[in-house]
XYZ file of N, CA and C in Angstrom:
462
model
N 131.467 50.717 123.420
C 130.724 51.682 124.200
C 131.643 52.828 124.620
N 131.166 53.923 124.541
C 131.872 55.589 125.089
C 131.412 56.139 126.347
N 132.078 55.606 127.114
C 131.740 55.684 128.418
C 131.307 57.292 128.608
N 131.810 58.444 127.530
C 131.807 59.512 127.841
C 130.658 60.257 127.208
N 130.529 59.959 125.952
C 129.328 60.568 125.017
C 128.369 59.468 125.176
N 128.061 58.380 125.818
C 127.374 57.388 126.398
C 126.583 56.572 124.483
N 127.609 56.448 123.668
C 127.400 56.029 122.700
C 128.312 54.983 122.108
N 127.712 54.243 121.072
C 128.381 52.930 120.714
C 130.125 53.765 120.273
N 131.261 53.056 120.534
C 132.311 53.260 120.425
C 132.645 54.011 119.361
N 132.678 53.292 118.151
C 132.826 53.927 117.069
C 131.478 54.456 116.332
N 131.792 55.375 115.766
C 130.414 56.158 114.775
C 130.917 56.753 114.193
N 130.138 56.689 112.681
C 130.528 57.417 111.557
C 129.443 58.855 111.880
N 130.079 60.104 110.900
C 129.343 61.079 111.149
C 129.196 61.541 109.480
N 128.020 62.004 109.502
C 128.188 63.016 108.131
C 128.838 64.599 108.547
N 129.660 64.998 107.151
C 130.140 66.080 107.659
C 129.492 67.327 106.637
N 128.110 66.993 105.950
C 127.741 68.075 105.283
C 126.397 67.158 104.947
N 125.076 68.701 104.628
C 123.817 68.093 104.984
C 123.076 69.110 103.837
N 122.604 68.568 102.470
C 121.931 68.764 101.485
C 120.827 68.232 101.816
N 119.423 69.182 101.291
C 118.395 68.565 101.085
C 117.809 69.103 99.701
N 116.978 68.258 99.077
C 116.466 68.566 97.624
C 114.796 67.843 97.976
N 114.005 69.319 97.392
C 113.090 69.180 97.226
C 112.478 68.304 96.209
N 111.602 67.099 96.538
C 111.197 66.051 95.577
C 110.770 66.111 94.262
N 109.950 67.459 94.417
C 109.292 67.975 93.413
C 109.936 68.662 92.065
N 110.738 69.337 92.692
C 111.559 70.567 91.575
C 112.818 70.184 91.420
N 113.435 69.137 92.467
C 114.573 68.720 92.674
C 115.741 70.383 92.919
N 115.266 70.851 93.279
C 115.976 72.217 93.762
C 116.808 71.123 95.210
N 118.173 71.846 95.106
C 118.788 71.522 96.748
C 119.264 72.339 97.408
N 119.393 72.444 98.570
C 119.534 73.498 99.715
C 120.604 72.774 100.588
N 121.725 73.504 100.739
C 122.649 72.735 101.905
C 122.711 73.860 102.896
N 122.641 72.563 104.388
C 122.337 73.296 105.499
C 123.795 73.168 105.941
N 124.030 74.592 106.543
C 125.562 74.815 107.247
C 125.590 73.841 108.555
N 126.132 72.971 108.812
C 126.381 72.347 110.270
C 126.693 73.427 111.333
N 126.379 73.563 112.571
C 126.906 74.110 113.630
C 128.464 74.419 113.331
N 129.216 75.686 113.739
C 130.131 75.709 113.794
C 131.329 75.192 114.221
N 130.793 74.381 115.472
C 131.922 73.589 116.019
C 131.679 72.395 115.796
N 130.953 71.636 114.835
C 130.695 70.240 114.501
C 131.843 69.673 114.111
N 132.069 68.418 114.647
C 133.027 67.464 113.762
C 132.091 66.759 112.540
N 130.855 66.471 112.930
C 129.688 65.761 112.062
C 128.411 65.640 112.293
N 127.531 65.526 111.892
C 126.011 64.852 112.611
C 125.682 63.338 112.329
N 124.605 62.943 113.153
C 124.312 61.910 113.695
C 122.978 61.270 113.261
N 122.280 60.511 114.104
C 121.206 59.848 114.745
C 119.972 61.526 113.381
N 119.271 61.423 112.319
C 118.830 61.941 111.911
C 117.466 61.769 111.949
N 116.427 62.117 112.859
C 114.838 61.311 112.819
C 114.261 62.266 112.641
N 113.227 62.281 111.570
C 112.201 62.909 110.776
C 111.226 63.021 111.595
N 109.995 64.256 111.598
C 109.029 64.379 112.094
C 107.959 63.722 111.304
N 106.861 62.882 111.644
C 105.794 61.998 110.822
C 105.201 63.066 110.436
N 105.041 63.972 110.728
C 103.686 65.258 110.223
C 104.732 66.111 109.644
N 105.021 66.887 109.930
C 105.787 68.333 109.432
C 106.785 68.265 109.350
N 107.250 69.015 108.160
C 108.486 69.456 107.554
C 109.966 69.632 108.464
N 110.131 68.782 109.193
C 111.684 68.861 110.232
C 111.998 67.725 110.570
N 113.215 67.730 110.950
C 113.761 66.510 111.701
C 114.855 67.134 112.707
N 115.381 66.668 113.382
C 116.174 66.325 114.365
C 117.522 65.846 113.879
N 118.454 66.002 114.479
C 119.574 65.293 114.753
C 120.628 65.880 115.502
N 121.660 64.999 116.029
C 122.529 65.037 116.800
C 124.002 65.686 116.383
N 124.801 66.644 116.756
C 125.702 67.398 116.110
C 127.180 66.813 117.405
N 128.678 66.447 116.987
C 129.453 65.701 117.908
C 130.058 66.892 118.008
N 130.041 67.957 119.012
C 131.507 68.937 119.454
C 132.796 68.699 119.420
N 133.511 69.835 118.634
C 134.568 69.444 118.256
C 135.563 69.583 119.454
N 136.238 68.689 119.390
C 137.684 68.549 120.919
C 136.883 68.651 121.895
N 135.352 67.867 122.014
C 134.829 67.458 123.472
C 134.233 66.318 123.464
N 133.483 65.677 124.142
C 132.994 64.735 124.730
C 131.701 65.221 124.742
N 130.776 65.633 123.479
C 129.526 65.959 124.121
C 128.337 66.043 122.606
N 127.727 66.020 122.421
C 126.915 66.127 121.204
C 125.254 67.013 121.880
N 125.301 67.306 120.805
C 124.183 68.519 120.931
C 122.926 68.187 119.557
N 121.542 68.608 120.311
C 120.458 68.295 119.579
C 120.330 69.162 118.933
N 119.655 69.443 117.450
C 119.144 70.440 116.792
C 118.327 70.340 115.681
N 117.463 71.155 115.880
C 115.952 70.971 114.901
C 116.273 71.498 113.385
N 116.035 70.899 112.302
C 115.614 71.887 110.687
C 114.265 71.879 111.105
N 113.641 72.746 110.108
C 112.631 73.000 110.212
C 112.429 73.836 108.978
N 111.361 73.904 107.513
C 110.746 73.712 106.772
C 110.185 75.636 107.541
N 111.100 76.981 106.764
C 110.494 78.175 107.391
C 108.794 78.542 106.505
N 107.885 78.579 107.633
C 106.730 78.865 107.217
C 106.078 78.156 106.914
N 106.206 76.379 107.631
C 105.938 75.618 107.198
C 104.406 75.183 107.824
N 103.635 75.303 107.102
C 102.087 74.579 107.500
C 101.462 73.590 107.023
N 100.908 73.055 107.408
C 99.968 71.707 106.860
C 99.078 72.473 105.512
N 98.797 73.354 105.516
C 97.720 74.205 104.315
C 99.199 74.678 103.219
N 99.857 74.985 102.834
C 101.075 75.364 102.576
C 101.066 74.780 100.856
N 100.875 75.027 99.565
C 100.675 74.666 98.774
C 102.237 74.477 97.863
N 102.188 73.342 96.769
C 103.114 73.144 96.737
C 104.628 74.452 96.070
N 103.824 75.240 95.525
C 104.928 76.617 94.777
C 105.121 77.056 95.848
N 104.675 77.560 97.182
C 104.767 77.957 97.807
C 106.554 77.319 98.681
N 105.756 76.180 98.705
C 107.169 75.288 99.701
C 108.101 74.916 98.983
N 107.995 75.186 97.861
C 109.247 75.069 96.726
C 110.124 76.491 97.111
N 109.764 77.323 97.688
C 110.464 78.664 97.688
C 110.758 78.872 99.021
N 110.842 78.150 100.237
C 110.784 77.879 101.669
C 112.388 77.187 102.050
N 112.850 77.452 102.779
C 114.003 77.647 103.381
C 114.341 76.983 104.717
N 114.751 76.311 105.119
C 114.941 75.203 106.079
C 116.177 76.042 107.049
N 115.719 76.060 108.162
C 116.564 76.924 108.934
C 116.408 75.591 110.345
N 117.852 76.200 110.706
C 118.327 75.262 111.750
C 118.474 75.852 113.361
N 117.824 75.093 114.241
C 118.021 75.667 115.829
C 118.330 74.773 116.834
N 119.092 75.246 118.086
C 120.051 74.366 118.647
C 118.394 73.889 120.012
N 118.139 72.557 120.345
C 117.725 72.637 121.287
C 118.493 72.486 122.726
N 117.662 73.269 123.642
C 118.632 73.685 124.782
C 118.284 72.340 125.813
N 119.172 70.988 126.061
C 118.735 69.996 127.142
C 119.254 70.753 128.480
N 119.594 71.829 128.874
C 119.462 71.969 130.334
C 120.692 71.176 131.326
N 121.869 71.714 130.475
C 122.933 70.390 131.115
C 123.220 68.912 131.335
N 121.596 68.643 130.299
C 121.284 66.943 130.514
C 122.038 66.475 129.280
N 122.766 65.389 129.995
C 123.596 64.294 128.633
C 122.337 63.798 127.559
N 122.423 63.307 126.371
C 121.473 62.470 126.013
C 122.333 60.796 126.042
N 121.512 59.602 126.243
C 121.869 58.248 126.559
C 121.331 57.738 125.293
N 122.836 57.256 124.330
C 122.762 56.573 122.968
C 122.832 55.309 123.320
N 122.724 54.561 124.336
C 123.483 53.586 124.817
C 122.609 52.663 124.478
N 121.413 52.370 124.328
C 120.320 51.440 123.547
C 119.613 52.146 122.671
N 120.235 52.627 121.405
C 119.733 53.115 120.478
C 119.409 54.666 120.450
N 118.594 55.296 119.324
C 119.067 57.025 119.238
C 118.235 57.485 120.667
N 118.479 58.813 121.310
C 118.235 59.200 122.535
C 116.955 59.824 122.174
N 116.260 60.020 120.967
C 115.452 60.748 120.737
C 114.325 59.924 119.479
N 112.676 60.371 119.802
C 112.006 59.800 118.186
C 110.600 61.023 118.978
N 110.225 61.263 117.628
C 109.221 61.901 117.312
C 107.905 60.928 118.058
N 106.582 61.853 119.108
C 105.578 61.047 118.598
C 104.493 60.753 117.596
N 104.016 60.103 117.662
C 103.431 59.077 116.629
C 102.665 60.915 115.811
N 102.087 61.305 116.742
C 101.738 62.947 115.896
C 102.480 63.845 115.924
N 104.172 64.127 116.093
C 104.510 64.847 115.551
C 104.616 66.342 116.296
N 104.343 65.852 117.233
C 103.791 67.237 118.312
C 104.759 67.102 119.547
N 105.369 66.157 119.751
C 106.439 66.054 121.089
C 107.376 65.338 120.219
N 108.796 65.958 120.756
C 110.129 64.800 120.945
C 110.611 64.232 122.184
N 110.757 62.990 122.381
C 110.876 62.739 123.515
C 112.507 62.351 123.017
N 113.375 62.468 124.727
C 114.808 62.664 124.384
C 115.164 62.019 126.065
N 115.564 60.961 125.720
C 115.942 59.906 126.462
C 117.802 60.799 127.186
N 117.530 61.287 128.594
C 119.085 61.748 129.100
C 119.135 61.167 130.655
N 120.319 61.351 130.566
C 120.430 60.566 131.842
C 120.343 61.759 133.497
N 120.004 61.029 134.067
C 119.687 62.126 135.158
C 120.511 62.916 135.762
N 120.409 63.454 136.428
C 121.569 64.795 137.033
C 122.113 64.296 137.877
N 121.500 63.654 138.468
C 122.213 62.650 140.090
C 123.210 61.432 139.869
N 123.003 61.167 138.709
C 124.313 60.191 138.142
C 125.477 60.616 138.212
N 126.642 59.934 138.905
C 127.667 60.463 138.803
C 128.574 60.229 137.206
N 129.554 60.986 136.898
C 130.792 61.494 135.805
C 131.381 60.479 135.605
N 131.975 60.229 137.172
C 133.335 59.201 137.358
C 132.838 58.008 137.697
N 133.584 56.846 137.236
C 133.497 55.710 137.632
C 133.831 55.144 138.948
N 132.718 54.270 139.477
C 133.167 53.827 141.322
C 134.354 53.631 141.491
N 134.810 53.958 142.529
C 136.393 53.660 143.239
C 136.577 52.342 142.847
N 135.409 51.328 143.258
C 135.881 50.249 143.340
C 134.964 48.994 142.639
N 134.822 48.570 141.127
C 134.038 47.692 140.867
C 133.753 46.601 141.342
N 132.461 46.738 140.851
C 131.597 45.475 141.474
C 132.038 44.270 142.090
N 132.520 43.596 140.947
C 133.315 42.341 140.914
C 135.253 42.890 141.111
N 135.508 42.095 141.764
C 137.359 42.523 141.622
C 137.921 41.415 140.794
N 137.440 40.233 140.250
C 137.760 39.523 139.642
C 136.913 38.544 139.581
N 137.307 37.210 138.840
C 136.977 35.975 139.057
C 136.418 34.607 140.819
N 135.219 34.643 140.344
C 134.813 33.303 141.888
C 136.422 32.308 141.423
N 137.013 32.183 142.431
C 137.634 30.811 142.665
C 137.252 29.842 144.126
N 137.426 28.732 143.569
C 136.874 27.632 144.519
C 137.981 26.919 144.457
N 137.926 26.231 145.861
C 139.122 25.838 146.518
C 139.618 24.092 145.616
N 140.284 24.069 145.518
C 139.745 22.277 145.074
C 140.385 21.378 146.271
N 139.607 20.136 146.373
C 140.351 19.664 147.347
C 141.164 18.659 146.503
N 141.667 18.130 147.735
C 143.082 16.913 147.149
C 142.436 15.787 146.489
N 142.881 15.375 145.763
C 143.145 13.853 145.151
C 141.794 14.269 144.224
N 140.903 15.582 144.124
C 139.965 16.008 143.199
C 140.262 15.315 141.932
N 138.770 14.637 140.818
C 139.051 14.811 139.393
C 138.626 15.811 138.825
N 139.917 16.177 137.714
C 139.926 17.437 137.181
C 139.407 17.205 136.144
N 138.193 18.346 135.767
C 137.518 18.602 134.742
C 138.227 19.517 133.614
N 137.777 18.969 132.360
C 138.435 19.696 130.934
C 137.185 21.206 131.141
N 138.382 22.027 130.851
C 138.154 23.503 130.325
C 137.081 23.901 129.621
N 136.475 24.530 129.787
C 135.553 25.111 128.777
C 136.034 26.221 127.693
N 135.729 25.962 126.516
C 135.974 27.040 125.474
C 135.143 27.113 124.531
């Protein structure tokens, strides 16, 4: 766990993002954000032409959301048409909010395609960790004298 990007410890990233149309097999590679080390967590929209994913800032502690999106893309949209269509990329703005990878991706499309919902953690959470954890160690219990001693657990 990353106590800081609130994601599983280690993660692999892709560091370059082709897409090829099914049909014509034409491919289009999308430039990553400029300061990307890689992208992430990639979830498709069920209806329309985009997906989502997560981009890791380079020399920070922070990852950023951002939409493709299918330019001119409509449900009526015939297929020569979207063979000649261009997938352009935009940063969404969370408002200073972290997103929380911490039980899985922070984000999924709903079921229509019309909202992303994006799981962040609240503003009132603190950065730093408590002065003083929970536990300071181990319960010990006293034993008394002439006690029989029980075998270890392992």
């Amino acid at each position: 766990f990353d106590p800081e990007l609130l994601t599983p410890s280690r993660l692999d990233y892709a560091t370059t993002l082709v897409l090829q149309h099914m049909k014509t097999g034409e491919k289009q590679e999308v430039q990553l954000p400029e300061n990307s080390e890689g992208i992430r967590y990639i979830r498709f929209n069920p209806v329309k032409s985009s997906f989502v994913f997560a981009s890791k800032v380079k020399n920070e502690a922070r990852l950023e959301l951002y939409q493709c999106q299918l330019s001119g893309d409509t449900n009526n949209a015939n297929i020569d048409d979207e063979s000649k269509q261009i997938w352009t990329m935009t940063k969404i703005q969370l408002q200073n909010h972290k997103m929380n990878f911490i039980q899985g991706c922070a984000y999924q499309f709903s079921t229509d395609g019309s909202k992303l919902f994006i799981k962040v953690v609240p503003s009132t959470t603190s950065s730093t960790p408590p002065k003083e954890p929970v536990s300071t160690g181990p319960a010990i219990q006293l034993v008394e004298k002439g006690a029989r001693k029980a075998p270890g657990r392992t």
